[in-house]
Amino acid sequence: MKVKIKNIYPKITVLILMLIFFSFGFFHLTKFETVDEHFWKDKRIKKYWRGIELGFTKGHWKKTRINDKPGVTVAIVSGTGLLFEPNPETNRLRDSNITQDGLYTVYNSNRTEKINLTFRLPLLLFNTFFFLILFWLLLKIIPPPYALIATIFIATSPILIGISQIINPDTLLWTFFTGALLSYFALLKNNQKKFLWLTILFTGLALLSKYTANIIFPLFVFIFLIKIFIDYRKTNNRSFDFSKYLKKYIFNWFAILAGAILIYGIIMPASLEKTKHLWNGTINSPALAPIFWPLIFFLILLLLETIFLKNNFSKKIIKFLQRYKQLIFKLTSLIALTLFLFILINPLLPNPIIPLINVKENAFVDKELLFPMLDGHSLLAKTIIKLAIEAGPFVFSLSPIIIFLLLALWTRIIFKGLHNNQLLVFFITFFIPTYFAMLLFVGVLANPRYSIVLYPLIAILSALSIQEFFPDLRKKLSKQIIIVIILIISGLFSLWNIKPFYLNYENFLLPQKYILTDAWGYGEYEAAQYLNSLPNPEKITIWSDRSAICQFIKGKCIRNYKIDLSKTIPDYLVFSRRGSIRHKFEWEKENLAPHNIFYYYKQKPIWEIQIGRR
């Protein structure tokens, strides 16, 4: 009986987790609008499928390239909605009599939620069912209890649920990127060809989701080098063919590169018709271009050294580094631990060292990430603070239990070394600060969406932390079930507290007076509902610094930032926090205005909503 429960309960738990993920994701699914989503709904998704049609009928594949991201996987999955809503673009009314020659933006608000459901639901369902693949892959690389725990952390992540609700390349990027990495780890551990094919497939699909996925190619090299470094004592004997072992890794890497690019070309044929799109979407993408040719040079050099010198030189380097292996593990953990502690302690200081107020608004000068508020600091101090600014939104978007597990794991490694799951633990620990350093290098200010690929990895690392402290869970079923129940309840608590504004999740370790995350269009629907509840809502005219509300109100939106009072007088002004800082309205003719614009920004609102109670 006990054996039967042990075999069945993980499967039932995964199904429960899928239900949790889907249920929270489905709640409020239609009742918000994020930036740029209308481009996908109204144009890009339909354009891709029109491109496929033109390709097969006339041989013209140009339209299959819909964006530089490129977001093709989103168009494929979300595009199933076209079967039920073939003309979503008609939701915006273009009749000049209604818009008064473009003075107003007007939508058929009765259709908005149906359109959102039609195009968002396929993405949410896809990510929900992908948990079956993720759990199966996790079982191939870590023991079952900890694979299940990792799945719990992924399925109850507010950020991953939130991103799975929107029509955006990042929605499927995290799914395929994680699938590719786990397949590669499974390949290294099990040496089965099916995992090579899965790595190729998921890497290709990740590239078709967003060009950011190209960072996975140097990661694969880094991972197999860590593997060689960690396994050196096992492989360093005369009976073991080290050169053959290394050549296999190198050839697999080139196979993954070639296979992923081939998938990219087949699914987006425009890139084969015009090869610059293939080039710019893969090898020459912003994420890979600076390192690609040095990487190729390194691999060719390594291959030549393997063929002609039988790795005598590389073996000496690895052998030399072996004596510092635990030191490397400890230093990496120390860096990650210090970064997290610095970020967590900073808001509690009377005068925080890391800026926490309007960071995004103050960090840019003419659209360039320069951090002028850090002028006066030394170069070293400025670099450390910049790195902390980049990582801050990510750290505070993790659940407290995950943060505790990470800090405990890194502390243990610093004092006792790393002896279990060395490849996974070291890679993820190293990758976290490195990822934010890369964003800093390319001039991108991180937010949870830009860090989306880290959340599944952090979930896995947290599960491995539990393995470090509770290594006997595989043998003790009752203890295993208790921990699983506690973690699910903890995850549900976080989700319940932030619902339905999942992408704005910030844990209680960040004082409520601080906000590090944008609103993602949340609250616009609620504002529209208030306006629609007023008498004669069809006659209401508003001005808003965010256009999302226009899709939900029954009235009209003034289109321009400048309001011409000789043509129209708004009944209500709708302000968002960030819009009030960056996108204030202007009077076209100030002499007609009863007050200057700053008067309105100082008034107490007649209705407001605070996302996440912040």
Coordinates of C-alpha atoms in Angstrom, one line a residue:
M1 CA 0.0 0.0 0.0
K2 CA 2.8 2.4 0.9
V3 CA 4.6 1.7 -2.4
K4 CA 1.4 2.4 -4.3
I5 CA 0.9 5.8 -2.5
K6 CA 4.5 6.6 -3.1
N7 CA 4.1 6.1 -6.9
I8 CA 0.6 7.7 -7.2
Y9 CA 0.8 10.8 -5.0
P10 CA 3.5 12.7 -7.0
K11 CA 1.3 12.4 -10.1
I12 CA -1.8 13.5 -8.3
T13 CA 0.2 16.4 -6.8
V14 CA 1.4 17.6 -10.2
L15 CA -2.2 17.5 -11.5
I16 CA -3.3 19.6 -8.4
L17 CA -0.4 22.0 -9.2
M18 CA -1.6 22.3 -12.8
L19 CA -5.1 23.1 -11.5
I20 CA -3.8 25.7 -9.1
F21 CA -1.7 27.3 -11.9
F22 CA -4.6 27.4 -14.3
S23 CA -7.2 28.5 -11.8
F24 CA -5.3 31.5 -10.5
G25 CA -4.2 32.3 -14.1
F26 CA -7.8 32.1 -15.4
F27 CA -9.1 34.4 -12.6
H28 CA -9.1 38.0 -14.0
L29 CA -7.7 36.7 -17.3
T30 CA -9.7 39.1 -19.4
K31 CA -9.8 42.1 -17.1
F32 CA -6.6 44.0 -17.8
E33 CA -4.5 45.1 -20.8
T34 CA -0.7 45.3 -20.8
V35 CA 1.6 47.5 -22.9
D36 CA 1.9 46.4 -26.6
E37 CA -0.6 43.5 -26.3
H38 CA -2.9 45.2 -28.8
F39 CA -0.1 44.9 -31.5
W40 CA -0.2 41.1 -31.1
K41 CA -4.0 40.8 -31.0
D42 CA -4.8 43.3 -33.8
K43 CA -1.9 42.7 -36.2
R44 CA 1.0 40.4 -35.5
I45 CA -0.8 37.1 -34.8
K46 CA -3.0 37.4 -37.9
K47 CA 0.0 38.6 -40.0
Y48 CA 1.9 35.4 -39.2
W49 CA -1.0 33.1 -40.3
R50 CA -1.6 35.2 -43.3
G51 CA 2.1 34.8 -44.1
I52 CA 1.8 31.0 -43.9
E53 CA -1.2 31.1 -46.2
L54 CA 0.6 33.3 -48.7
G55 CA 3.7 31.1 -48.5
F56 CA 1.8 27.9 -49.4
T57 CA -0.4 29.6 -52.1
K58 CA 2.0 32.1 -53.7
G59 CA 5.5 31.2 -52.4
H60 CA 5.8 34.6 -50.5
W61 CA 6.9 34.0 -46.9
K62 CA 7.8 37.5 -46.0
K63 CA 4.8 38.1 -43.6
T64 CA 5.9 35.2 -41.3
R65 CA 8.4 37.6 -39.8
I66 CA 6.1 39.6 -37.6
N67 CA 8.5 41.3 -35.1
D68 CA 12.2 41.5 -34.3
K69 CA 11.6 39.6 -31.0
P70 CA 10.3 37.5 -33.1
G71 CA 7.3 36.1 -31.0
V72 CA 6.4 33.5 -33.6
T73 CA 5.6 30.9 -30.9
V74 CA 3.1 33.3 -29.4
A75 CA 1.5 33.8 -32.9
I76 CA 1.2 30.0 -33.3
V77 CA -0.2 29.2 -29.9
S78 CA -2.4 32.3 -29.4
G79 CA -3.3 32.2 -33.1
T80 CA -5.7 29.4 -32.4
G81 CA -8.0 32.1 -31.2
L82 CA -8.4 33.3 -34.8
L83 CA -10.7 30.3 -35.2
F84 CA -13.2 32.0 -32.9
E85 CA -12.3 35.7 -33.4
P86 CA -11.0 36.2 -36.9
N87 CA -11.0 40.0 -36.8
P88 CA -9.9 41.3 -33.4
E89 CA -8.7 44.5 -34.9
T90 CA -12.3 45.6 -35.6
N91 CA -12.8 46.0 -31.8
R92 CA -11.3 49.5 -32.2
L93 CA -13.8 51.7 -34.0
R94 CA -12.3 53.7 -36.9
D95 CA -15.5 55.4 -38.2
S96 CA -14.5 59.1 -38.4
N97 CA -18.0 60.1 -37.3
I98 CA -17.5 58.2 -34.1
T99 CA -13.9 59.3 -33.5
Q100 CA -14.5 62.8 -34.8
D101 CA -11.7 62.5 -37.3
G102 CA -9.3 60.9 -34.8
L103 CA -9.9 63.2 -31.9
Y104 CA -11.1 60.2 -29.8
T105 CA -10.1 56.6 -29.3
V106 CA -13.2 54.4 -29.1
Y107 CA -13.6 50.7 -28.6
N108 CA -16.5 48.3 -28.6
S109 CA -16.0 47.6 -24.9
N110 CA -18.6 44.7 -25.1
R111 CA -16.1 42.7 -27.2
T112 CA -12.9 43.4 -25.3
E113 CA -13.1 40.7 -22.7
K114 CA -14.2 38.1 -25.3
I115 CA -11.2 38.9 -27.4
N116 CA -8.8 38.8 -24.4
L117 CA -10.2 35.3 -23.5
T118 CA -9.9 34.0 -27.0
F119 CA -6.2 34.9 -27.4
R120 CA -4.9 34.6 -23.9
L121 CA -6.5 31.3 -22.9
P122 CA -4.4 29.2 -25.4
L123 CA -1.2 30.5 -23.9
L124 CA -2.3 29.8 -20.3
L125 CA -3.4 26.3 -21.3
F126 CA -0.1 25.6 -23.1
N127 CA 2.0 26.6 -20.1
T128 CA -0.3 24.7 -17.8
F129 CA 0.1 21.4 -19.7
F130 CA 3.9 22.0 -20.2
F131 CA 4.2 21.2 -16.5
L132 CA 3.9 17.5 -17.4
I133 CA 7.1 17.9 -19.5
L134 CA 8.9 20.0 -16.9
F135 CA 8.2 17.5 -14.2
W136 CA 9.2 14.6 -16.4
L137 CA 12.5 16.3 -17.2
L138 CA 13.1 17.2 -13.6
L139 CA 12.7 13.5 -12.7
K140 CA 15.6 12.8 -15.0
I141 CA 18.1 15.1 -13.3
I142 CA 17.1 15.2 -9.6
P143 CA 15.5 12.7 -7.1
P144 CA 11.6 12.5 -7.3
P145 CA 10.8 14.3 -4.0
Y146 CA 12.9 17.3 -5.0
A147 CA 11.6 17.3 -8.6
L148 CA 8.1 17.6 -7.1
I149 CA 9.2 20.4 -4.8
A150 CA 10.7 22.3 -7.6
T151 CA 7.5 21.9 -9.6
I152 CA 5.6 23.3 -6.6
F153 CA 7.8 26.4 -6.5
I154 CA 7.3 26.9 -10.3
A155 CA 3.6 26.4 -10.3
T156 CA 2.9 28.7 -7.3
S157 CA 5.1 31.6 -8.6
P158 CA 3.0 34.7 -8.9
I159 CA 5.3 36.0 -11.6
L160 CA 5.1 32.9 -13.8
I161 CA 1.3 32.8 -13.5
G162 CA 1.2 36.5 -14.3
I163 CA 3.4 36.3 -17.4
S164 CA 1.3 33.3 -18.6
Q165 CA -1.7 35.5 -18.7
I166 CA -0.5 38.0 -21.3
I167 CA 0.2 37.9 -25.1
N168 CA 3.9 38.5 -25.1
P169 CA 7.1 36.7 -26.3
D170 CA 8.2 36.2 -22.6
T171 CA 5.0 34.1 -22.0
L172 CA 6.6 31.2 -23.8
L173 CA 10.2 32.2 -23.5
W174 CA 10.4 30.9 -19.9
T175 CA 8.7 27.7 -20.8
F176 CA 10.9 26.7 -23.8
F177 CA 14.1 28.1 -22.2
T178 CA 13.6 26.0 -19.1
G179 CA 12.7 23.0 -21.2
A180 CA 15.9 23.4 -23.2
L181 CA 18.1 23.7 -20.1
L182 CA 16.5 20.8 -18.4
S183 CA 16.8 18.6 -21.5
Y184 CA 20.5 19.5 -21.7
F185 CA 21.1 18.6 -18.1
A186 CA 19.2 15.3 -18.7
L187 CA 21.4 14.7 -21.7
L188 CA 24.6 15.2 -19.7
K189 CA 23.3 13.0 -16.9
N190 CA 21.7 10.2 -19.0
N191 CA 23.6 10.4 -22.3
Q192 CA 20.4 9.5 -24.3
K193 CA 19.8 10.8 -27.8
K194 CA 16.2 11.7 -27.1
F195 CA 17.4 14.5 -24.8
L196 CA 19.6 15.8 -27.5
W197 CA 16.6 16.1 -29.8
L198 CA 14.5 17.7 -27.1
T199 CA 17.3 20.2 -26.4
I200 CA 17.4 21.1 -30.1
L201 CA 13.6 21.4 -30.3
F202 CA 13.1 23.5 -27.2
T203 CA 16.1 25.7 -28.0
G204 CA 14.7 26.4 -31.5
L205 CA 11.3 27.2 -30.0
A206 CA 12.9 29.5 -27.4
L207 CA 14.7 31.4 -30.2
L208 CA 11.4 31.8 -32.0
S209 CA 9.9 33.2 -28.8
K210 CA 12.5 35.9 -28.1
Y211 CA 16.0 36.6 -29.2
T212 CA 17.1 36.8 -25.6
A213 CA 17.1 33.0 -25.7
N214 CA 20.4 33.1 -27.7
I215 CA 22.2 33.4 -24.4
I216 CA 21.5 29.7 -24.0
F217 CA 24.3 28.8 -26.5
P218 CA 27.2 30.1 -24.3
L219 CA 25.4 28.6 -21.3
F220 CA 25.5 25.2 -22.8
V221 CA 29.3 25.5 -23.3
F222 CA 29.6 26.8 -19.7
I223 CA 27.5 23.9 -18.4
F224 CA 29.5 21.2 -20.1
L225 CA 32.8 22.8 -19.0
I226 CA 31.6 22.7 -15.4
K227 CA 30.6 19.1 -15.9
I228 CA 34.1 18.2 -17.1
F229 CA 35.6 20.2 -14.2
I230 CA 33.4 18.5 -11.6
D231 CA 33.7 15.0 -13.0
Y232 CA 37.5 15.2 -13.7
R233 CA 38.5 12.7 -10.9
K234 CA 36.0 10.2 -12.2
T235 CA 37.3 10.5 -15.8
N236 CA 41.0 10.9 -15.1
N237 CA 42.1 7.3 -15.5
R238 CA 43.9 5.5 -18.3
S239 CA 40.9 3.4 -19.3
F240 CA 38.7 6.4 -19.9
D241 CA 38.9 8.1 -23.3
F242 CA 38.8 11.8 -22.2
S243 CA 39.3 13.1 -25.7
K244 CA 36.3 11.2 -27.0
Y245 CA 34.3 12.4 -24.0
L246 CA 35.1 16.0 -24.8
K247 CA 34.6 15.7 -28.5
K248 CA 31.1 14.4 -27.9
Y249 CA 30.2 17.5 -25.9
I250 CA 31.6 19.8 -28.6
F251 CA 29.8 18.0 -31.5
N252 CA 26.6 18.0 -29.5
W253 CA 26.9 21.7 -29.0
F254 CA 27.3 22.3 -32.8
A255 CA 24.3 19.9 -33.4
I256 CA 22.2 21.9 -31.0
L257 CA 23.2 25.2 -32.7
A258 CA 22.6 23.9 -36.2
G259 CA 19.3 22.2 -35.3
A260 CA 17.9 25.1 -33.4
I261 CA 18.7 27.5 -36.3
L262 CA 17.1 25.0 -38.7
I263 CA 13.9 25.0 -36.6
Y264 CA 14.0 28.8 -36.5
G265 CA 14.1 28.9 -40.3
I266 CA 11.4 26.3 -40.9
I267 CA 8.9 27.8 -38.6
M268 CA 9.7 31.4 -39.7
P269 CA 10.3 30.9 -43.4
A270 CA 10.8 34.6 -44.0
S271 CA 14.2 34.1 -42.4
L272 CA 15.1 31.6 -45.2
E273 CA 13.7 33.9 -47.9
K274 CA 15.8 36.8 -46.5
T275 CA 18.8 35.3 -44.6
K276 CA 19.6 38.5 -42.8
H277 CA 16.5 37.8 -40.6
L278 CA 17.9 34.3 -39.8
W279 CA 21.3 35.8 -39.0
N280 CA 19.9 38.7 -36.9
G281 CA 17.6 36.4 -35.0
T282 CA 20.2 33.9 -34.0
I283 CA 24.0 34.3 -34.4
N284 CA 23.9 38.1 -34.8
S285 CA 21.2 38.7 -32.2
P286 CA 22.0 41.3 -29.5
A287 CA 22.2 38.5 -26.9
L288 CA 24.8 36.4 -28.8
A289 CA 26.7 38.6 -31.3
P290 CA 29.3 40.0 -28.9
I291 CA 30.4 36.5 -27.8
F292 CA 29.6 34.2 -30.7
W293 CA 32.8 34.3 -32.7
P294 CA 35.1 34.2 -29.6
L295 CA 33.0 31.2 -28.5
I296 CA 33.4 29.5 -31.9
F297 CA 37.1 30.2 -31.8
F298 CA 37.4 28.7 -28.3
L299 CA 35.5 25.6 -29.3
I300 CA 37.6 25.0 -32.4
L301 CA 40.8 25.6 -30.4
L302 CA 39.6 23.1 -27.9
L303 CA 38.7 20.6 -30.6
L304 CA 42.1 21.0 -32.2
E305 CA 43.8 20.5 -28.9
T306 CA 41.6 17.4 -28.4
I307 CA 42.6 15.9 -31.8
F308 CA 46.3 16.8 -31.9
L309 CA 47.4 17.1 -28.2
K310 CA 44.9 14.6 -26.6
N311 CA 43.9 17.4 -24.2
N312 CA 47.2 17.4 -22.4
F313 CA 47.0 21.1 -22.0
S314 CA 43.4 21.3 -20.9
K315 CA 43.9 18.4 -18.5
K316 CA 46.7 20.3 -16.8
I317 CA 44.4 23.3 -16.3
I318 CA 41.6 21.2 -15.0
K319 CA 43.9 19.4 -12.7
F320 CA 45.4 22.7 -11.4
L321 CA 41.9 24.0 -10.7
Q322 CA 40.8 20.9 -8.9
R323 CA 42.6 22.0 -5.7
Y324 CA 40.5 25.2 -5.7
K325 CA 37.1 23.5 -6.6
Q326 CA 35.5 24.0 -3.2
L327 CA 37.0 27.5 -3.0
I328 CA 35.3 28.4 -6.3
F329 CA 32.0 27.0 -5.0
K330 CA 32.3 29.0 -1.8
L331 CA 33.3 32.3 -3.5
T332 CA 30.4 32.0 -6.0
S333 CA 27.9 31.3 -3.1
L334 CA 29.4 34.2 -1.1
I335 CA 28.9 36.6 -4.0
A336 CA 25.2 35.5 -4.4
L337 CA 24.6 35.6 -0.7
T338 CA 26.2 39.1 -0.3
L339 CA 24.1 40.4 -3.2
F340 CA 20.9 39.1 -1.8
L341 CA 21.6 40.3 1.8
F342 CA 22.6 43.7 0.5
I343 CA 19.3 44.0 -1.4
L344 CA 17.2 42.7 1.5
I345 CA 18.9 44.8 4.3
N346 CA 19.0 48.0 2.2
P347 CA 15.3 49.1 2.6
L348 CA 15.6 48.7 6.4
L349 CA 18.4 51.4 6.6
P350 CA 17.4 54.9 7.6
N351 CA 19.0 56.1 4.4
P352 CA 19.0 53.3 1.8
I353 CA 22.2 52.9 -0.2
I354 CA 20.4 51.4 -3.1
P355 CA 17.8 53.9 -4.5
L356 CA 14.2 52.6 -4.1
I357 CA 12.0 55.5 -5.2
N358 CA 11.3 56.1 -8.9
V359 CA 14.4 54.2 -9.9
K360 CA 13.3 53.5 -13.5
E361 CA 12.3 57.1 -14.0
N362 CA 15.7 58.4 -12.6
A363 CA 18.1 55.9 -14.0
F364 CA 17.9 57.0 -17.7
V365 CA 19.2 60.0 -19.4
D366 CA 17.9 60.4 -23.0
K367 CA 16.9 56.7 -23.0
E368 CA 20.4 55.7 -22.0
L369 CA 20.9 53.8 -18.7
L370 CA 23.4 56.0 -16.9
F371 CA 22.2 56.1 -13.2
P372 CA 22.9 59.8 -12.7
M373 CA 21.7 59.5 -9.1
L374 CA 24.8 57.5 -8.3
D375 CA 27.2 60.3 -9.3
G376 CA 29.8 60.9 -6.6
H377 CA 30.3 57.2 -5.8
S378 CA 33.5 55.5 -6.6
L379 CA 33.5 53.2 -9.6
L380 CA 33.5 50.1 -7.5
A381 CA 30.6 51.3 -5.3
K382 CA 28.7 52.5 -8.3
T383 CA 29.1 49.1 -10.0
I384 CA 27.9 47.2 -6.9
I385 CA 24.9 49.4 -6.4
K386 CA 24.0 49.2 -10.1
L387 CA 24.1 45.4 -9.9
A388 CA 21.9 45.5 -6.8
I389 CA 19.4 47.9 -8.6
E390 CA 19.2 45.4 -11.4
A391 CA 18.6 42.4 -9.1
G392 CA 16.3 44.2 -6.6
P393 CA 13.0 43.7 -8.3
F394 CA 13.8 40.0 -8.9
V395 CA 14.8 39.4 -5.3
F396 CA 11.6 41.0 -3.9
S397 CA 9.4 39.1 -6.3
L398 CA 10.5 35.8 -4.8
S399 CA 8.5 34.3 -2.0
P400 CA 10.0 34.6 1.5
I401 CA 10.4 30.8 1.8
I402 CA 12.4 30.7 -1.4
I403 CA 14.7 33.5 -0.2
F404 CA 15.2 31.7 3.1
L405 CA 16.1 28.5 1.4
L406 CA 18.6 30.2 -0.9
L407 CA 20.3 32.1 1.9
A408 CA 20.5 28.9 3.9
L409 CA 21.9 26.9 1.0
W410 CA 24.6 29.5 0.2
T411 CA 25.5 29.9 3.9
R412 CA 25.9 26.1 4.2
I413 CA 28.1 26.0 1.1
I414 CA 30.4 28.8 2.4
F415 CA 31.0 26.9 5.7
K416 CA 30.8 23.3 4.7
G417 CA 31.4 23.2 0.9
L418 CA 29.3 21.9 -1.9
H419 CA 29.1 18.1 -2.2
N420 CA 25.7 17.3 -3.7
N421 CA 24.2 18.4 -7.0
Q422 CA 27.4 20.3 -7.7
L423 CA 26.6 20.9 -11.4
L424 CA 23.1 22.3 -10.9
V425 CA 23.8 24.3 -7.8
F426 CA 27.0 25.9 -9.0
F427 CA 25.5 26.7 -12.4
I428 CA 22.4 28.4 -11.1
T429 CA 24.2 30.2 -8.3
F430 CA 26.8 31.5 -10.8
F431 CA 24.2 32.4 -13.4
I432 CA 22.0 34.7 -11.1
P433 CA 24.5 37.6 -10.5
T434 CA 26.0 37.0 -14.0
Y435 CA 22.6 37.5 -15.7
F436 CA 22.1 40.8 -14.0
A437 CA 25.6 41.9 -14.8
M438 CA 24.9 41.1 -18.5
L439 CA 21.7 43.2 -18.4
L440 CA 23.8 46.0 -16.9
F441 CA 26.4 45.6 -19.6
V442 CA 23.9 45.9 -22.4
G443 CA 22.1 48.9 -20.8
V444 CA 18.8 47.1 -19.9
L445 CA 17.1 47.9 -16.5
A446 CA 15.7 44.6 -15.2
N447 CA 12.1 44.0 -14.1
P448 CA 10.5 40.6 -13.4
R449 CA 9.6 40.1 -17.1
Y450 CA 13.1 40.7 -18.2
S451 CA 14.3 38.2 -15.6
I452 CA 11.6 35.6 -16.4
V453 CA 14.0 32.8 -17.3
L454 CA 15.5 32.9 -13.7
Y455 CA 12.3 32.0 -11.8
P456 CA 12.2 28.3 -12.8
L457 CA 15.9 28.0 -12.1
I458 CA 15.5 29.6 -8.7
A459 CA 12.7 27.1 -8.0
I460 CA 15.0 24.2 -8.8
L461 CA 17.8 25.7 -6.6
S462 CA 15.4 26.1 -3.7
A463 CA 14.3 22.4 -4.0
L464 CA 18.0 21.4 -4.0
S465 CA 18.4 23.5 -0.8
I466 CA 15.7 21.3 0.8
Q467 CA 17.6 18.3 -0.3
E468 CA 20.7 19.6 1.3
F469 CA 19.0 19.9 4.7
F470 CA 16.5 16.9 4.3
P471 CA 18.4 14.3 2.2
D472 CA 16.3 11.5 3.4
L473 CA 12.9 12.5 2.0
R474 CA 13.0 9.8 -0.6
K475 CA 12.9 7.2 2.2
K476 CA 10.5 9.0 4.5
L477 CA 7.2 9.3 2.7
S478 CA 5.3 10.9 5.6
K479 CA 7.9 13.7 6.1
Q480 CA 7.9 14.2 2.3
I481 CA 4.1 14.6 2.2
I482 CA 4.1 17.0 5.1
I483 CA 6.8 19.2 3.4
V484 CA 4.9 19.2 0.1
I485 CA 1.6 20.2 1.8
I486 CA 3.4 23.0 3.7
L487 CA 5.0 24.4 0.5
I488 CA 1.7 24.2 -1.4
I489 CA -0.1 26.1 1.3
S490 CA 2.7 28.7 1.5
G491 CA 2.5 29.2 -2.3
L492 CA -1.3 29.5 -2.2
F493 CA -0.9 32.1 0.6
S494 CA 1.3 34.3 -1.7
L495 CA -1.0 33.9 -4.6
W496 CA -4.1 34.7 -2.6
N497 CA -2.6 37.8 -1.2
I498 CA -1.6 39.3 -4.6
K499 CA -4.4 38.0 -6.8
P500 CA -5.3 39.1 -9.4
F501 CA -2.2 41.4 -9.9
Y502 CA 0.4 38.6 -10.0
L503 CA 3.1 40.4 -12.0
N504 CA 3.1 43.0 -9.2
Y505 CA 4.0 40.6 -6.5
E506 CA 6.5 42.0 -4.0
N507 CA 7.1 40.1 -0.8
F508 CA 6.6 41.6 2.7
L509 CA 10.4 42.0 3.1
L510 CA 10.1 45.1 1.0
P511 CA 8.4 47.8 3.1
Q512 CA 5.1 48.9 1.7
K513 CA 6.2 52.5 1.1
Y514 CA 8.4 51.3 -1.8
I515 CA 7.4 50.2 -5.2
L516 CA 9.9 48.5 -7.6
T517 CA 7.5 47.1 -10.2
D518 CA 5.3 48.8 -12.8
A519 CA 1.6 48.2 -12.8
W520 CA 1.5 46.3 -16.1
G521 CA -1.8 47.8 -17.0
Y522 CA -3.4 46.5 -13.8
G523 CA -6.2 48.7 -12.4
E524 CA -7.3 50.1 -15.7
Y525 CA -10.2 47.7 -15.9
E526 CA -11.3 48.6 -12.4
A527 CA -11.1 52.3 -13.2
A528 CA -13.3 51.6 -16.3
Q529 CA -15.8 49.7 -14.2
Y530 CA -16.1 52.7 -11.9
L531 CA -16.7 55.1 -14.8
N532 CA -19.1 52.7 -16.4
S533 CA -21.2 52.6 -13.2
L534 CA -21.8 56.3 -13.4
P535 CA -25.0 57.8 -15.1
N536 CA -24.8 57.8 -18.9
P537 CA -21.4 56.2 -19.2
E538 CA -21.6 56.3 -23.0
K539 CA -21.4 60.1 -22.9
I540 CA -18.3 60.2 -20.7
T541 CA -15.1 61.6 -22.1
I542 CA -11.8 60.9 -20.4
W543 CA -8.1 61.6 -20.8
S544 CA -5.7 58.9 -19.5
D545 CA -1.9 58.5 -19.5
R546 CA -2.5 54.8 -20.2
S547 CA -4.5 53.7 -23.3
A548 CA -5.6 50.3 -21.8
I549 CA -8.6 51.8 -20.1
C550 CA -10.0 52.9 -23.4
Q551 CA -10.7 49.2 -24.3
F552 CA -13.0 48.8 -21.3
I553 CA -14.9 52.1 -21.0
K554 CA -18.3 52.7 -22.7
G555 CA -17.4 56.3 -23.4
K556 CA -14.5 57.9 -25.3
C557 CA -10.8 58.6 -24.7
I558 CA -9.0 61.7 -25.9
R559 CA -6.3 60.4 -28.1
N560 CA -3.5 63.0 -27.8
Y561 CA -1.4 64.0 -24.8
K562 CA -2.3 67.6 -25.6
I563 CA -5.9 68.5 -24.8
D564 CA -7.5 71.1 -27.0
L565 CA -10.3 72.6 -24.8
S566 CA -11.8 74.3 -27.9
K567 CA -12.5 70.9 -29.3
T568 CA -13.3 68.7 -26.3
I569 CA -13.5 68.9 -22.5
P570 CA -12.7 65.8 -20.6
D571 CA -15.1 64.8 -17.8
Y572 CA -12.4 62.8 -16.0
L573 CA -8.6 62.6 -15.9
V574 CA -7.2 59.1 -15.2
F575 CA -3.6 59.1 -13.9
S576 CA -1.3 56.2 -13.1
R577 CA 1.7 56.4 -10.8
R578 CA 4.3 56.2 -13.5
G579 CA 2.3 58.2 -16.0
S580 CA 2.1 61.0 -13.5
I581 CA 5.9 61.1 -13.5
R582 CA 6.7 60.6 -17.1
H583 CA 3.6 61.4 -19.2
K584 CA 1.7 64.4 -17.9
F585 CA -0.9 65.8 -20.1
E586 CA -0.7 69.3 -21.6
W587 CA -3.1 72.1 -22.5
E588 CA -3.1 72.9 -26.2
K589 CA -4.4 76.3 -25.4
E590 CA -3.5 77.3 -21.9
N591 CA -5.7 80.5 -21.9
L592 CA -8.8 78.3 -22.1
A593 CA -7.8 76.2 -19.1
P594 CA -9.3 76.9 -15.6
H595 CA -6.1 75.7 -13.9
N596 CA -2.5 74.7 -14.9
I597 CA -1.9 71.0 -15.2
F598 CA -0.1 70.7 -11.9
Y599 CA -3.3 71.6 -10.1
Y600 CA -5.0 68.4 -11.2
Y601 CA -2.0 66.2 -10.1
K602 CA -2.2 67.6 -6.6
Q603 CA -6.0 67.0 -6.1
K604 CA -7.2 64.0 -4.1
P605 CA -8.7 61.5 -6.5
I606 CA -12.4 60.7 -6.5
W607 CA -11.5 57.0 -7.0
E608 CA -8.2 55.1 -6.9
I609 CA -6.8 51.6 -6.6
Q610 CA -3.5 50.6 -5.1
I611 CA -2.0 47.5 -6.7
G612 CA -0.7 45.1 -4.1
R613 CA -1.7 47.6 -1.4
R614 CA 1.3 49.7 -2.4

